[in-house]
């Protein structure tokens, strides 16, 4: 009976991955309809606004209002804020780029994913290769950003990634890029597993963690050298990562299951939080490290987990296919993108009450939260070709 249930969960995840409202498979360029860029050329020089004056009101008392829609040659799968002035979007193999924005919503630079692997610490190759930037995370000091690549393309890389796979699939290993935020350029690469998805840095700055979708494992890298230190076996389709503020545990959503792995970052042993819900995809942790939140892609809900008891204490429906989340600076509100409903839901973390729902452009999939000038700024990556910024004040 256990085996039958496991097959049912994995089947549900795969059906979700291949539905009509899901992101296209890597071999298909969705060619989203893109409006003209907001400006014909990027800002002449990087502008970093470091003012982080917190909002006056607690996050549940604020309301989101659309401040800006950013267009351009983008197909953003994710968007991440540095906390000190930059926001970056990862545009997959459809644009082969990472786009960098400032807090005035201006395009600062478009960074190509074309690299010389050997020159950046990787293996020898017969020529430059390209990646497919999917997710990113900043180092604690915001000096670097780490970007995962769904697949590599070019000499020596002919076995493209896929969402339907297993460790025995004929898929090439891929790489994480490190971006220098001073130079706005790739300065190092690190080899990981098959189809790396989510990436996270530990708050103490020691490690970079990467979930390998098709290898069914977690790559643990040195943040200094980007060398892989070890692999941790997790199970079918690992994805989202949230690291405890004290850097002792990484929580990993295993999307082809109903559970979350708790990985000890000293011994690298694994314990499990069971019965979270169908298809856990993305995780965030509150600033105190007490509560963990998970989107349940398979059932359209968000779950709240008490990390002291490792039990789910609340669930709420937010919309069709909730994907990524962000948490407010005070830990009292969550922002959830609902890929199938074309909405963002704002939740109160204390009881998961839905406080507000705003409409987005088609297929919202990534989200980031940034604080400056007395307001929260919620950046939403819409896979159809735009980034929407909502001011929450």
PDB file of C-alpha atoms in Angstrom, residues 211-318:
ATOM      1  CA  UNK A 211      18.698  21.016  -4.951  1.00  0.00           C
ATOM      2  CA  UNK A 212      19.236  18.733  -7.943  1.00  0.00           C
ATOM      3  CA  UNK A 213      15.811  17.867  -9.366  1.00  0.00           C
ATOM      4  CA  UNK A 214      16.845  14.838 -11.401  1.00  0.00           C
ATOM      5  CA  UNK A 215      19.684  13.567  -9.180  1.00  0.00           C
ATOM      6  CA  UNK A 216      17.261  13.469  -6.213  1.00  0.00           C
ATOM      7  CA  UNK A 217      19.876  15.061  -3.959  1.00  0.00           C
ATOM      8  CA  UNK A 218      21.330  18.209  -2.403  1.00  0.00           C
ATOM      9  CA  UNK A 219      24.720  19.607  -3.423  1.00  0.00           C
ATOM     10  CA  UNK A 220      26.671  21.240  -0.594  1.00  0.00           C
ATOM     11  CA  UNK A 221      29.251  23.731  -1.913  1.00  0.00           C
ATOM     12  CA  UNK A 222      31.911  25.864  -0.294  1.00  0.00           C
ATOM     13  CA  UNK A 223      30.850  29.489  -0.749  1.00  0.00           C
ATOM     14  CA  UNK A 224      34.509  30.495  -1.097  1.00  0.00           C
ATOM     15  CA  UNK A 225      35.574  28.067  -3.820  1.00  0.00           C
ATOM     16  CA  UNK A 226      32.235  26.722  -5.133  1.00  0.00           C
ATOM     17  CA  UNK A 227      33.716  23.230  -4.866  1.00  0.00           C
ATOM     18  CA  UNK A 228      31.186  20.543  -4.026  1.00  0.00           C
ATOM     19  CA  UNK A 229      31.879  19.232  -0.517  1.00  0.00           C
ATOM     20  CA  UNK A 230      29.284  16.467  -0.466  1.00  0.00           C
ATOM     21  CA  UNK A 231      25.922  15.228  -1.735  1.00  0.00           C
ATOM     22  CA  UNK A 232      22.933  14.460   0.474  1.00  0.00           C
ATOM     23  CA  UNK A 233      20.392  11.975  -0.890  1.00  0.00           C
ATOM     24  CA  UNK A 234      16.815  13.204  -0.429  1.00  0.00           C
ATOM     25  CA  UNK A 235      14.304  11.527  -2.745  1.00  0.00           C
ATOM     26  CA  UNK A 236      12.026  12.352  -5.639  1.00  0.00           C
ATOM     27  CA  UNK A 237      12.248  15.919  -6.946  1.00  0.00           C
ATOM     28  CA  UNK A 238      13.803  18.060  -4.200  1.00  0.00           C
ATOM     29  CA  UNK A 239      13.209  21.767  -4.667  1.00  0.00           C
ATOM     30  CA  UNK A 240      12.778  24.644  -2.184  1.00  0.00           C
ATOM     31  CA  UNK A 241      15.285  25.317   0.607  1.00  0.00           C
ATOM     32  CA  UNK A 242      14.992  27.382   3.797  1.00  0.00           C
ATOM     33  CA  UNK A 243      17.951  27.648   6.176  1.00  0.00           C
ATOM     34  CA  UNK A 244      17.559  28.270   9.905  1.00  0.00           C
ATOM     35  CA  UNK A 245      18.841  31.729  10.936  1.00  0.00           C
ATOM     36  CA  UNK A 246      21.550  30.059  13.058  1.00  0.00           C
ATOM     37  CA  UNK A 247      22.703  27.969  10.055  1.00  0.00           C
ATOM     38  CA  UNK A 248      22.447  24.614  11.816  1.00  0.00           C
ATOM     39  CA  UNK A 249      19.627  23.108   9.688  1.00  0.00           C
ATOM     40  CA  UNK A 250      18.477  23.326   6.077  1.00  0.00           C
ATOM     41  CA  UNK A 251      14.865  22.436   5.363  1.00  0.00           C
ATOM     42  CA  UNK A 252      14.262  21.027   1.873  1.00  0.00           C
ATOM     43  CA  UNK A 253      10.893  20.491   0.155  1.00  0.00           C
ATOM     44  CA  UNK A 254      10.767  17.117  -1.600  1.00  0.00           C
ATOM     45  CA  UNK A 255       8.138  17.824  -4.216  1.00  0.00           C
ATOM     46  CA  UNK A 256       7.519  14.227  -5.275  1.00  0.00           C
ATOM     47  CA  UNK A 257       6.315  13.427  -1.766  1.00  0.00           C
ATOM     48  CA  UNK A 258       4.335  14.827   1.160  1.00  0.00           C
ATOM     49  CA  UNK A 259       7.302  15.640   3.402  1.00  0.00           C
ATOM     50  CA  UNK A 260      10.146  18.043   4.123  1.00  0.00           C
ATOM     51  CA  UNK A 261      13.742  17.032   4.880  1.00  0.00           C
ATOM     52  CA  UNK A 262      15.571  18.596   7.829  1.00  0.00           C
ATOM     53  CA  UNK A 263      19.300  18.374   6.974  1.00  0.00           C
ATOM     54  CA  UNK A 264      21.779  18.855   9.810  1.00  0.00           C
ATOM     55  CA  UNK A 265      24.486  21.132   8.363  1.00  0.00           C
ATOM     56  CA  UNK A 266      27.205  19.750  10.627  1.00  0.00           C
ATOM     57  CA  UNK A 267      26.648  15.992  10.431  1.00  0.00           C
ATOM     58  CA  UNK A 268      24.570  16.046   7.201  1.00  0.00           C
ATOM     59  CA  UNK A 269      22.146  13.541   8.659  1.00  0.00           C
ATOM     60  CA  UNK A 270      18.498  13.864   7.615  1.00  0.00           C
ATOM     61  CA  UNK A 271      15.316  13.860   9.682  1.00  0.00           C
ATOM     62  CA  UNK A 272      11.832  14.217   8.235  1.00  0.00           C
ATOM     63  CA  UNK A 273       8.772  16.383   8.758  1.00  0.00           C
ATOM     64  CA  UNK A 274       5.995  14.056   7.653  1.00  0.00           C
ATOM     65  CA  UNK A 275       2.505  14.635   6.276  1.00  0.00           C
ATOM     66  CA  UNK A 276       3.002  18.255   5.206  1.00  0.00           C
ATOM     67  CA  UNK A 277       0.780  17.935   2.105  1.00  0.00           C
ATOM     68  CA  UNK A 278       0.910  17.087  -1.589  1.00  0.00           C
ATOM     69  CA  UNK A 279       3.798  18.429  -3.637  1.00  0.00           C
ATOM     70  CA  UNK A 280       5.638  20.780  -1.233  1.00  0.00           C
ATOM     71  CA  UNK A 281       7.526  23.186  -3.502  1.00  0.00           C
ATOM     72  CA  UNK A 282       8.814  26.361  -1.866  1.00  0.00           C
ATOM     73  CA  UNK A 283       9.801  27.097   1.734  1.00  0.00           C
ATOM     74  CA  UNK A 284      10.365  30.197   3.840  1.00  0.00           C
ATOM     75  CA  UNK A 285      11.276  30.443   7.504  1.00  0.00           C
ATOM     76  CA  UNK A 286      10.361  33.258   9.886  1.00  0.00           C
ATOM     77  CA  UNK A 287      13.142  35.563  11.179  1.00  0.00           C
ATOM     78  CA  UNK A 288      13.184  33.862  14.599  1.00  0.00           C
ATOM     79  CA  UNK A 289      13.460  30.354  13.155  1.00  0.00           C
ATOM     80  CA  UNK A 290      10.300  29.087  14.864  1.00  0.00           C
ATOM     81  CA  UNK A 291       7.867  28.674  11.952  1.00  0.00           C
ATOM     82  CA  UNK A 292       8.313  27.140   8.505  1.00  0.00           C
ATOM     83  CA  UNK A 293       5.911  27.797   5.626  1.00  0.00           C
ATOM     84  CA  UNK A 294       5.494  25.575   2.555  1.00  0.00           C
ATOM     85  CA  UNK A 295       3.571  25.994  -0.686  1.00  0.00           C
ATOM     86  CA  UNK A 296       1.722  22.790  -1.593  1.00  0.00           C
ATOM     87  CA  UNK A 297       1.681  22.828  -5.373  1.00  0.00           C
ATOM     88  CA  UNK A 298      -0.330  19.600  -5.543  1.00  0.00           C
ATOM     89  CA  UNK A 299      -3.294  20.900  -3.546  1.00  0.00           C
ATOM     90  CA  UNK A 300      -3.289  24.692  -3.925  1.00  0.00           C
ATOM     91  CA  UNK A 301      -2.556  25.466  -0.285  1.00  0.00           C
ATOM     92  CA  UNK A 302       0.081  26.862   2.043  1.00  0.00           C
ATOM     93  CA  UNK A 303       1.049  24.977   5.211  1.00  0.00           C
ATOM     94  CA  UNK A 304       2.491  26.333   8.459  1.00  0.00           C
ATOM     95  CA  UNK A 305       4.852  24.051  10.408  1.00  0.00           C
ATOM     96  CA  UNK A 306       5.856  24.415  14.068  1.00  0.00           C
ATOM     97  CA  UNK A 307       9.570  23.581  14.044  1.00  0.00           C
ATOM     98  CA  UNK A 308       9.561  22.699  17.745  1.00  0.00           C
ATOM     99  CA  UNK A 309       7.046  19.892  17.277  1.00  0.00           C
ATOM    100  CA  UNK A 310       7.624  19.283  13.519  1.00  0.00           C
ATOM    101  CA  UNK A 311       3.873  19.323  12.989  1.00  0.00           C
ATOM    102  CA  UNK A 312       1.614  21.203  10.604  1.00  0.00           C
ATOM    103  CA  UNK A 313      -0.509  23.628  12.624  1.00  0.00           C
ATOM    104  CA  UNK A 314      -2.480  25.324   9.823  1.00  0.00           C
ATOM    105  CA  UNK A 315      -3.227  25.174   6.101  1.00  0.00           C
ATOM    106  CA  UNK A 316      -5.027  27.608   3.801  1.00  0.00           C
ATOM    107  CA  UNK A 317      -6.064  27.614   0.144  1.00  0.00           C
ATOM    108  CA  UNK A 318      -4.525  30.474  -1.834  1.00  0.00           C
TER     109      UNK A 318
END
